[in-house]
PDB file of C-alpha atoms in Angstrom:
ATOM      1  CA  MET A  81     144.580-224.719  13.025  1.00 71.00           C
ATOM      2  CA  PRO A  82     141.690-224.903  10.675  1.00 83.00           C
ATOM      3  CA  SER A  83     138.855-222.385  11.035  1.00 92.00           C
ATOM      4  CA  ILE A  84     135.414-221.867   9.382  1.00 96.00           C
ATOM      5  CA  THR A  85     132.559-219.305   9.566  1.00 97.00           C
ATOM      6  CA  LEU A  86     129.021-220.378   9.142  1.00 98.00           C
ATOM      7  CA  PRO A  87     125.500-218.852   9.043  1.00 98.00           C
ATOM      8  CA  CYS A  88     123.120-220.038  11.632  1.00 98.00           C
ATOM      9  CA  PRO A  89     119.442-219.271   9.603  1.00 98.00           C
ATOM     10  CA  ALA A  90     116.391-218.331  11.306  1.00 98.00           C
ATOM     11  CA  LYS A  91     112.960-220.169  10.713  1.00 98.00           C
ATOM     12  CA  LEU A  92     109.417-219.442  11.063  1.00 98.00           C
ATOM     13  CA  ASN A  93     106.854-221.651  12.028  1.00 97.00           C
ATOM     14  CA  LEU A  94     103.986-220.881   9.615  1.00 98.00           C
ATOM     15  CA  PHE A  95     101.385-222.645  11.566  1.00 97.00           C
ATOM     16  CA  LEU A  96     101.613-224.450  14.941  1.00 97.00           C
ATOM     17  CA  HIS A  97      98.777-227.252  15.679  1.00 96.00           C
ATOM     18  CA  ILE A  98      98.747-228.977  19.008  1.00 95.00           C
ATOM     19  CA  THR A  99      97.023-232.064  18.602  1.00 94.00           C
ATOM     20  CA  GLY A 100      97.340-233.719  22.003  1.00 91.00           C
ATOM     21  CA  LYS A 101      99.498-234.213  25.052  1.00 86.00           C
ATOM     22  CA  ARG A 102     101.778-237.311  25.653  1.00 82.00           C
ATOM     23  CA  THR A 103     102.161-239.418  28.604  1.00 79.00           C
ATOM     24  CA  ASP A 104     105.784-238.319  28.631  1.00 78.00           C
ATOM     25  CA  GLY A 105     104.859-234.768  29.280  1.00 73.00           C
ATOM     26  CA  TYR A 106     105.769-233.588  25.636  1.00 79.00           C
ATOM     27  CA  HIS A 107     103.185-232.370  23.216  1.00 87.00           C
ATOM     28  CA  ASP A 108     102.069-234.004  19.879  1.00 91.00           C
ATOM     29  CA  LEU A 109     102.056-231.158  17.177  1.00 93.00           C
ATOM     30  CA  GLN A 110     101.876-230.451  13.564  1.00 96.00           C
ATOM     31  CA  THR A 111     103.712-227.241  11.964  1.00 97.00           C
ATOM     32  CA  LEU A 112     105.652-226.145   9.050  1.00 97.00           C
ATOM     33  CA  PHE A 113     109.312-225.050   9.370  1.00 98.00           C
ATOM     34  CA  GLN A 114     110.259-222.154   6.867  1.00 98.00           C
ATOM     35  CA  LEU A 115     113.616-221.641   6.790  1.00 98.00           C
ATOM     36  CA  LEU A 116     115.061-217.865   6.164  1.00 98.00           C
ATOM     37  CA  THR A 117     117.878-216.149   4.647  1.00 97.00           C
ATOM     38  CA  VAL A 118     119.146-214.239   7.754  1.00 97.00           C
ATOM     39  CA  GLY A 119     120.131-215.344  10.995  1.00 97.00           C
ATOM     40  CA  ASP A 120     123.418-215.458  13.537  1.00 98.00           C
ATOM     41  CA  GLU A 121     126.818-216.283  12.320  1.00 98.00           C
ATOM     42  CA  LEU A 122     129.234-218.797  14.272  1.00 98.00           C
ATOM     43  CA  ARG A 123     132.943-218.891  13.800  1.00 98.00           C
ATOM     44  CA  LEU A 124     134.412-222.304  14.746  1.00 98.00           C
ATOM     45  CA  SER A 125     138.211-222.941  14.995  1.00 98.00           C
ATOM     46  CA  CYS A 126     140.147-226.033  16.311  1.00 97.00           C
ATOM     47  CA  ARG A 127     142.087-226.242  19.586  1.00 97.00           C
ATOM     48  CA  LYS A 128     144.810-229.129  20.059  1.00 96.00           C
ATOM     49  CA  ASP A 129     144.209-229.049  23.979  1.00 96.00           C
ATOM     50  CA  GLY A 130     140.456-230.646  23.921  1.00 97.00           C
ATOM     51  CA  GLN A 131     139.099-227.415  25.750  1.00 98.00           C
ATOM     52  CA  ILE A 132     135.735-225.721  24.317  1.00 98.00           C
ATOM     53  CA  HIS A 133     135.803-221.869  24.328  1.00 98.00           C
ATOM     54  CA  LEU A 134     132.585-219.808  23.557  1.00 98.00           C
ATOM     55  CA  SER A 135     132.563-216.225  23.173  1.00 97.00           C
ATOM     56  CA  PRO A 136     131.386-213.548  23.858  1.00 96.00           C
ATOM     57  CA  GLU A 137     129.398-214.279  27.088  1.00 91.00           C
ATOM     58  CA  ILE A 138     125.741-213.709  26.793  1.00 90.00           C
ATOM     59  CA  PRO A 139     124.140-211.778  29.748  1.00 88.00           C
ATOM     60  CA  ASN A 140     121.870-214.215  32.027  1.00 87.00           C
ATOM     61  CA  LEU A 141     123.175-217.201  30.174  1.00 90.00           C
ATOM     62  CA  PRO A 142     126.030-219.066  31.761  1.00 93.00           C
ATOM     63  CA  THR A 143     128.197-220.740  29.060  1.00 94.00           C
ATOM     64  CA  HIS A 144     127.470-224.219  30.156  1.00 94.00           C
ATOM     65  CA  CYS A 145     123.811-223.518  29.475  1.00 94.00           C
ATOM     66  CA  ASN A 146     124.353-222.296  25.741  1.00 96.00           C
ATOM     67  CA  LEU A 147     123.242-224.520  23.243  1.00 97.00           C
ATOM     68  CA  VAL A 148     126.505-223.696  21.212  1.00 98.00           C
ATOM     69  CA  TYR A 149     128.517-225.138  24.260  1.00 98.00           C
ATOM     70  CA  LYS A 150     126.345-228.092  24.891  1.00 98.00           C
ATOM     71  CA  ALA A 151     126.406-229.107  20.972  1.00 98.00           C
ATOM     72  CA  ALA A 152     130.221-228.794  21.005  1.00 98.00           C
ATOM     73  CA  LYS A 153     130.531-230.974  24.162  1.00 98.00           C
ATOM     74  CA  LEU A 154     127.908-233.490  23.013  1.00 98.00           C
ATOM     75  CA  LEU A 155     129.505-234.110  19.664  1.00 98.00           C
ATOM     76  CA  GLN A 156     133.128-234.528  21.615  1.00 98.00           C
ATOM     77  CA  CYS A 157     131.676-236.929  23.807  1.00 97.00           C
ATOM     78  CA  ALA A 158     129.809-238.883  21.344  1.00 98.00           C
ATOM     79  CA  THR A 159     132.662-239.115  18.964  1.00 98.00           C
ATOM     80  CA  GLY A 160     135.702-239.277  21.588  1.00 97.00           C
ATOM     81  CA  SER A 161     137.350-236.599  19.655  1.00 97.00           C
ATOM     82  CA  PRO A 162     140.361-235.357  21.077  1.00 97.00           C
ATOM     83  CA  LEU A 163     140.368-231.677  19.700  1.00 97.00           C
ATOM     84  CA  GLY A 164     138.637-228.699  21.262  1.00 98.00           C
ATOM     85  CA  ALA A 165     137.271-225.589  19.586  1.00 98.00           C
ATOM     86  CA  ASN A 166     137.230-222.082  19.823  1.00 98.00           C
ATOM     87  CA  LEU A 167     133.612-220.619  19.067  1.00 98.00           C
ATOM     88  CA  HIS A 168     132.546-216.949  18.586  1.00 98.00           C
ATOM     89  CA  LEU A 169     128.840-216.588  17.969  1.00 98.00           C
ATOM     90  CA  HIS A 170     127.879-213.289  16.586  1.00 97.00           C
ATOM     91  CA  LYS A 171     124.351-213.025  17.903  1.00 95.00           C
ATOM     92  CA  GLU A 172     121.594-211.063  15.798  1.00 94.00           C
ATOM     93  CA  LEU A 173     118.350-213.224  16.449  1.00 93.00           C
ATOM     94  CA  PRO A 174     116.473-212.371  19.526  1.00 89.00           C
ATOM     95  CA  MET A 175     116.231-215.024  22.049  1.00 86.00           C
ATOM     96  CA  GLY A 176     112.775-216.419  23.081  1.00 87.00           C
ATOM     97  CA  GLY A 177     111.651-214.966  19.634  1.00 91.00           C
ATOM     98  CA  GLY A 178     110.288-218.338  18.238  1.00 94.00           C
ATOM     99  CA  ILE A 179     112.631-218.215  15.313  1.00 96.00           C
ATOM    100  CA  GLY A 180     115.044-221.067  16.172  1.00 94.00           C
ATOM    101  CA  GLY A 181     118.154-219.016  17.162  1.00 94.00           C
ATOM    102  CA  GLY A 182     119.300-221.244  19.761  1.00 95.00           C
ATOM    103  CA  SER A 183     118.308-224.421  17.935  1.00 96.00           C
ATOM    104  CA  SER A 184     119.932-223.148  14.872  1.00 98.00           C
ATOM    105  CA  ASN A 185     123.277-222.245  16.735  1.00 98.00           C
ATOM    106  CA  ALA A 186     123.396-225.796  18.036  1.00 98.00           C
ATOM    107  CA  ALA A 187     122.921-227.221  14.800  1.00 98.00           C
ATOM    108  CA  THR A 188     125.506-224.983  12.777  1.00 98.00           C
ATOM    109  CA  THR A 189     127.951-226.115  15.595  1.00 98.00           C
ATOM    110  CA  LEU A 190     127.553-229.822  15.374  1.00 98.00           C
ATOM    111  CA  LEU A 191     127.661-229.456  11.332  1.00 98.00           C
ATOM    112  CA  GLY A 192     130.817-227.313  11.665  1.00 98.00           C
ATOM    113  CA  LEU A 193     132.700-229.319  14.147  1.00 98.00           C
ATOM    114  CA  ASN A 194     132.002-232.529  12.439  1.00 98.00           C
ATOM    115  CA  HIS A 195     133.871-231.040   9.513  1.00 97.00           C
ATOM    116  CA  LEU A 196     136.811-229.619  11.371  1.00 97.00           C
ATOM    117  CA  TRP A 197     137.133-232.511  13.687  1.00 97.00           C
ATOM    118  CA  GLN A 198     136.629-235.062  10.753  1.00 96.00           C
ATOM    119  CA  CYS A 199     134.129-236.893  12.802  1.00 97.00           C
ATOM    120  CA  GLN A 200     132.567-238.328   9.471  1.00 97.00           C
ATOM    121  CA  LEU A 201     129.058-238.514  11.136  1.00 98.00           C
ATOM    122  CA  THR A 202     126.047-238.560   8.820  1.00 97.00           C
ATOM    123  CA  THR A 203     123.499-236.289   8.761  1.00 97.00           C
ATOM    124  CA  ASN A 204     121.090-238.657  10.243  1.00 96.00           C
ATOM    125  CA  GLN A 205     123.818-239.159  13.220  1.00 98.00           C
ATOM    126  CA  LEU A 206     123.695-235.309  13.846  1.00 98.00           C
ATOM    127  CA  ALA A 207     120.109-235.214  13.716  1.00 97.00           C
ATOM    128  CA  GLU A 208     119.786-237.644  16.368  1.00 96.00           C
ATOM    129  CA  LEU A 209     122.252-235.884  18.430  1.00 97.00           C
ATOM    130  CA  GLY A 210     120.587-232.614  18.062  1.00 97.00           C
ATOM    131  CA  ARG A 211     117.289-234.021  19.039  1.00 94.00           C
ATOM    132  CA  GLN A 212     118.796-234.155  22.471  1.00 95.00           C
ATOM    133  CA  LEU A 213     119.488-230.693  22.709  1.00 96.00           C
ATOM    134  CA  GLY A 214     116.140-229.572  21.405  1.00 92.00           C
ATOM    135  CA  ALA A 215     113.166-230.878  19.200  1.00 90.00           C
ATOM    136  CA  ASP A 216     114.146-227.958  16.563  1.00 93.00           C
ATOM    137  CA  VAL A 217     117.584-228.685  16.029  1.00 96.00           C
ATOM    138  CA  PRO A 218     117.038-231.787  13.550  1.00 96.00           C
ATOM    139  CA  VAL A 219     115.372-229.451  11.065  1.00 97.00           C
ATOM    140  CA  PHE A 220     118.641-227.212  11.003  1.00 98.00           C
ATOM    141  CA  VAL A 221     120.724-230.214  10.855  1.00 98.00           C
ATOM    142  CA  ARG A 222     118.740-231.629   7.802  1.00 97.00           C
ATOM    143  CA  GLY A 223     118.630-228.120   6.207  1.00 97.00           C
ATOM    144  CA  LYS A 224     115.404-228.209   4.283  1.00 98.00           C
ATOM    145  CA  THR A 225     112.235-226.423   4.669  1.00 98.00           C
ATOM    146  CA  ALA A 226     109.923-228.971   6.124  1.00 98.00           C
ATOM    147  CA  TRP A 227     106.344-230.285   7.329  1.00 97.00           C
ATOM    148  CA  ALA A 228     106.823-231.701  11.242  1.00 96.00           C
ATOM    149  CA  GLU A 229     104.733-233.801  13.385  1.00 95.00           C
ATOM    150  CA  GLY A 230     105.286-235.991  16.731  1.00 89.00           C
ATOM    151  CA  VAL A 231     107.301-233.393  18.943  1.00 82.00           C
ATOM    152  CA  GLY A 232     108.600-231.657  15.645  1.00 83.00           C
ATOM    153  CA  GLU A 233     111.312-234.901  15.003  1.00 80.00           C
ATOM    154  CA  ARG A 234     109.129-236.483  12.153  1.00 92.00           C
ATOM    155  CA  LEU A 235     110.171-234.082   9.087  1.00 96.00           C
ATOM    156  CA  LEU A 236     108.998-234.306   5.595  1.00 97.00           C
ATOM    157  CA  PRO A 237     110.383-231.683   3.115  1.00 97.00           C
ATOM    158  CA  VAL A 238     108.344-229.599   1.549  1.00 97.00           C
ATOM    159  CA  GLN A 239     108.859-227.186  -1.482  1.00 97.00           C
ATOM    160  CA  MET A 240     107.392-223.837  -0.570  1.00 97.00           C
ATOM    161  CA  PRO A 241     107.033-220.754  -2.655  1.00 95.00           C
ATOM    162  CA  SER A 242     109.745-218.289  -2.257  1.00 93.00           C
ATOM    163  CA  LEU A 243     107.917-215.491  -0.188  1.00 98.00           C
ATOM    164  CA  TRP A 244     109.405-212.461   1.454  1.00 98.00           C
ATOM    165  CA  TYR A 245     108.488-212.189   5.173  1.00 98.00           C
ATOM    166  CA  LEU A 246     108.680-209.227   7.723  1.00 98.00           C
ATOM    167  CA  VAL A 247     109.483-210.284  11.095  1.00 98.00           C
ATOM    168  CA  LEU A 248     108.794-208.298  14.032  1.00 98.00           C
ATOM    169  CA  ALA A 249     110.500-208.785  17.402  1.00 96.00           C
ATOM    170  CA  PRO A 250     108.449-207.314  20.394  1.00 96.00           C
ATOM    171  CA  ASP A 251     110.801-206.318  23.499  1.00 92.00           C
ATOM    172  CA  CYS A 252     109.771-209.385  25.547  1.00 92.00           C
ATOM    173  CA  HIS A 253     111.062-213.030  26.173  1.00 89.00           C
ATOM    174  CA  VAL A 254     108.419-215.908  25.950  1.00 91.00           C
ATOM    175  CA  SER A 255     109.586-219.116  27.391  1.00 89.00           C
ATOM    176  CA  THR A 256     108.257-222.250  25.549  1.00 86.00           C
ATOM    177  CA  ALA A 257     108.112-224.147  28.738  1.00 88.00           C
ATOM    178  CA  THR A 258     105.636-221.641  30.448  1.00 91.00           C
ATOM    179  CA  ILE A 259     103.498-221.527  27.387  1.00 93.00           C
ATOM    180  CA  PHE A 260     103.468-225.318  26.868  1.00 90.00           C
ATOM    181  CA  SER A 261     102.428-225.970  30.482  1.00 90.00           C
ATOM    182  CA  HIS A 262      99.907-223.184  30.921  1.00 93.00           C
ATOM    183  CA  LYS A 263      96.327-224.369  31.713  1.00 92.00           C
ATOM    184  CA  ASP A 264      94.767-222.218  28.819  1.00 93.00           C
ATOM    185  CA  LEU A 265      96.565-223.790  26.025  1.00 93.00           C
ATOM    186  CA  THR A 266      94.660-225.561  23.273  1.00 87.00           C
ATOM    187  CA  ARG A 267      95.568-228.947  22.948  1.00 93.00           C
ATOM    188  CA  ASP A 268      93.066-230.663  20.991  1.00 91.00           C
ATOM    189  CA  THR A 269      93.333-229.373  17.358  1.00 95.00           C
ATOM    190  CA  LEU A 270      92.463-231.823  14.626  1.00 94.00           C
ATOM    191  CA  ALA A 271      95.369-233.026  12.533  1.00 94.00           C
ATOM    192  CA  ILE A 272      95.359-231.817   9.172  1.00 95.00           C
ATOM    193  CA  THR A 273      97.224-232.886   5.890  1.00 95.00           C
ATOM    194  CA  VAL A 274      99.859-230.945   3.786  1.00 95.00           C
ATOM    195  CA  ALA A 275      97.548-230.396   0.892  1.00 95.00           C
ATOM    196  CA  ALA A 276      94.965-229.055   3.482  1.00 96.00           C
ATOM    197  CA  PHE A 277      97.404-226.852   4.784  1.00 96.00           C
ATOM    198  CA  LEU A 278      98.591-225.472   1.584  1.00 94.00           C
ATOM    199  CA  GLU A 279      95.205-224.936   0.306  1.00 94.00           C
ATOM    200  CA  LYS A 280      93.708-223.481   3.325  1.00 93.00           C
ATOM    201  CA  GLY A 281      96.294-222.553   5.830  1.00 94.00           C
ATOM    202  CA  GLY A 282      96.512-222.903   9.272  1.00 95.00           C
ATOM    203  CA  LYS A 283      96.836-221.279  12.739  1.00 96.00           C
ATOM    204  CA  ASN A 284      99.207-221.075  15.926  1.00 97.00           C
ATOM    205  CA  ASP A 285      97.406-222.503  18.699  1.00 96.00           C
ATOM    206  CA  CYS A 286      99.752-220.382  21.153  1.00 96.00           C
ATOM    207  CA  GLN A 287      98.900-217.249  19.612  1.00 97.00           C
ATOM    208  CA  PRO A 288      95.829-216.343  21.748  1.00 96.00           C
ATOM    209  CA  LEU A 289      97.551-217.281  25.077  1.00 96.00           C
ATOM    210  CA  VAL A 290     100.920-215.516  24.060  1.00 96.00           C
ATOM    211  CA  GLU A 291      98.853-212.176  23.077  1.00 97.00           C
ATOM    212  CA  LYS A 292      97.053-212.418  26.412  1.00 96.00           C
ATOM    213  CA  MET A 293     100.157-212.864  28.726  1.00 96.00           C
ATOM    214  CA  PHE A 294     102.381-210.320  26.790  1.00 96.00           C
ATOM    215  CA  PRO A 295     100.781-206.863  25.661  1.00 97.00           C
ATOM    216  CA  GLN A 296     103.879-206.429  23.294  1.00 97.00           C
ATOM    217  CA  VAL A 297     103.049-209.124  21.301  1.00 97.00           C
ATOM    218  CA  ARG A 298      99.358-208.160  20.770  1.00 97.00           C
ATOM    219  CA  ASP A 299     100.818-204.625  20.250  1.00 97.00           C
ATOM    220  CA  ALA A 300     102.940-205.871  17.196  1.00 98.00           C
ATOM    221  CA  VAL A 301     100.019-208.276  15.791  1.00 98.00           C
ATOM    222  CA  ASP A 302      97.795-205.315  15.605  1.00 98.00           C
ATOM    223  CA  TRP A 303     100.010-202.922  13.765  1.00 98.00           C
ATOM    224  CA  LEU A 304     101.147-205.768  11.313  1.00 98.00           C
ATOM    225  CA  ASP A 305      97.458-206.740  10.857  1.00 98.00           C
ATOM    226  CA  GLN A 306      97.029-203.556   8.854  1.00 97.00           C
ATOM    227  CA  TYR A 307      99.129-204.758   6.016  1.00 98.00           C
ATOM    228  CA  GLY A 308      98.943-208.582   6.200  1.00 97.00           C
ATOM    229  CA  LEU A 309      97.938-211.499   8.084  1.00 97.00           C
ATOM    230  CA  ALA A 310     100.032-211.309  11.391  1.00 98.00           C
ATOM    231  CA  GLN A 311     100.954-214.558  12.785  1.00 98.00           C
ATOM    232  CA  LEU A 312     103.062-215.869  15.846  1.00 98.00           C
ATOM    233  CA  THR A 313     106.056-218.085  15.178  1.00 97.00           C
ATOM    234  CA  GLY A 314     106.445-221.102  17.432  1.00 92.00           C
ATOM    235  CA  THR A 315     105.930-220.238  21.148  1.00 91.00           C
ATOM    236  CA  GLY A 316     108.177-217.211  21.074  1.00 91.00           C
ATOM    237  CA  ALA A 317     107.439-213.442  20.921  1.00 95.00           C
ATOM    238  CA  CYS A 318     108.107-212.821  16.938  1.00 97.00           C
ATOM    239  CA  VAL A 319     105.286-212.132  14.719  1.00 98.00           C
ATOM    240  CA  PHE A 320     105.302-212.247  10.889  1.00 98.00           C
ATOM    241  CA  ALA A 321     103.555-211.716   7.661  1.00 98.00           C
ATOM    242  CA  ALA A 322     104.282-212.894   4.411  1.00 98.00           C
ATOM    243  CA  PHE A 323     104.506-210.611   1.039  1.00 98.00           C
ATOM    244  CA  GLN A 324     104.834-211.347  -2.712  1.00 97.00           C
ATOM    245  CA  THR A 325     107.975-209.655  -3.039  1.00 98.00           C
ATOM    246  CA  GLU A 326     110.968-208.196  -1.217  1.00 98.00           C
ATOM    247  CA  GLN A 327     109.828-204.390  -2.060  1.00 98.00           C
ATOM    248  CA  LYS A 328     106.299-205.014  -0.727  1.00 98.00           C
ATOM    249  CA  ALA A 329     107.935-206.435   2.722  1.00 98.00           C
ATOM    250  CA  LEU A 330     110.401-203.327   2.804  1.00 98.00           C
ATOM    251  CA  ASP A 331     107.713-200.718   2.065  1.00 98.00           C
ATOM    252  CA  VAL A 332     105.818-202.181   5.195  1.00 98.00           C
ATOM    253  CA  TYR A 333     109.172-202.122   6.923  1.00 98.00           C
ATOM    254  CA  ALA A 334     109.801-198.489   6.423  1.00 98.00           C
ATOM    255  CA  LYS A 335     106.577-197.563   8.201  1.00 98.00           C
ATOM    256  CA  LEU A 336     107.729-199.254  11.396  1.00 97.00           C
ATOM    257  CA  PRO A 337     106.714-197.022  14.516  1.00 96.00           C
ATOM    258  CA  ARG A 338     109.984-196.677  16.608  1.00 93.00           C
ATOM    259  CA  HIS A 339     108.892-198.809  19.337  1.00 93.00           C
ATOM    260  CA  LEU A 340     108.688-201.876  16.958  1.00 95.00           C
ATOM    261  CA  HIS A 341     112.051-203.478  15.657  1.00 95.00           C
ATOM    262  CA  GLY A 342     112.279-206.219  13.039  1.00 96.00           C
ATOM    263  CA  PHE A 343     113.889-207.392   9.709  1.00 97.00           C
ATOM    264  CA  VAL A 344     112.893-208.692   6.293  1.00 98.00           C
ATOM    265  CA  ALA A 345     114.004-212.095   5.190  1.00 98.00           C
ATOM    266  CA  GLN A 346     113.218-214.278   1.928  1.00 98.00           C
ATOM    267  CA  GLY A 347     111.860-217.973   2.790  1.00 98.00           C
ATOM    268  CA  VAL A 348     113.932-220.793   1.223  1.00 98.00           C
ATOM    269  CA  ASN A 349     113.783-224.325   0.608  1.00 98.00           C
ATOM    270  CA  ASP A 350     117.311-225.032   1.328  1.00 98.00           C
ATOM    271  CA  SER A 351     119.408-224.118   4.169  1.00 98.00           C
ATOM    272  CA  PRO A 352     121.896-221.338   3.618  1.00 97.00           C
ATOM    273  CA  LEU A 353     124.048-223.328   6.241  1.00 97.00           C
ATOM    274  CA  HIS A 354     124.248-226.203   3.891  1.00 95.00           C
ATOM    275  CA  GLN A 355     125.333-224.260   0.846  1.00 92.00           C
ATOM    276  CA  CYS A 356     128.322-223.001   2.813  1.00 93.00           C
ATOM    277  CA  LEU A 357     129.586-226.393   4.059  1.00 89.00           C
ATOM    278  CA  PRO A 358     132.561-227.777   2.405  1.00 79.00           C
TER     279      PRO A 358
END
C-alpha cells in the first residue's frame, strides 16, 4: 500500500492580544502565526482493513486523545473511506510549548490521508474539519503565515520578512485551558490593524501570567532578553527572539546555559508541508 512522509512544521505567535471573552466561553483574539522550517515528521501508509494504528505511544497521552489519531478518525468518518492507516510520528516539538505541535500533527494527518485515501476534499473543507480539532489547526492546513482573528479561525495570509528565530523550550508544560480560564488573564486589549503591528509590534497578553506561574519560563525570558526581545509564543512555555541572520541566532544559541534547551529556525511564508505534498 502507498506511503508518504511529511513534515509537521512549528509556528510562533509573533504577538497575542486577547480582545474579549465570548458568550460561548472562548476568547476573541488577534495574533500573527509565523510558520517555521522545523517541526515533527509523520510517516503515513494505507491499510486495507480500515484500522487506524498510531505509533509510538506517547507517555501520559492515550492514543484516542492524540490529535493525529483523532484527525484520521474524523477524516475517515467525514468521507466514509473504507481505508485505514499506519501513522508513525517522530516527535521533536515539545508538548505544551505553544509552537503548534499537536495542531500541526493533526493538519499533516488530514492533508496526508486526504491524498493517500484520494478523498479529494478541498483545502477549505479540510480546514473546517481541522477547526473541530483545535483553533490552530486551520492555519497549518492552509499553510500560510497569517494574521488571525476571532478564535483564530479568520485567517489573512501575510508576507513577513524571512527572519531567524532562536526558540527556547523551558522544562514545563503550560495548559492552554488553565491560562485562558485564569482570573488574572488580561482580556480587554484594544484591537489593532495589521499595519499597526508591522510598524510598532505587539505583545503577548498571556506572558505576564505564564511567567508568574512558571519560574522556568521567567528564567528563559530573562536569559534571552540579553540578546533580543524575548517573547512568549501562544499560551505555551516556549519563548523566542528574532534575529536578522542565521549566524546571529546560532551565535546566541551557542551561549545557551546547560539547563536551557532550544533550536534555531527560519520563518517562512509558505509551509514546508505544502511544498512536500504531491
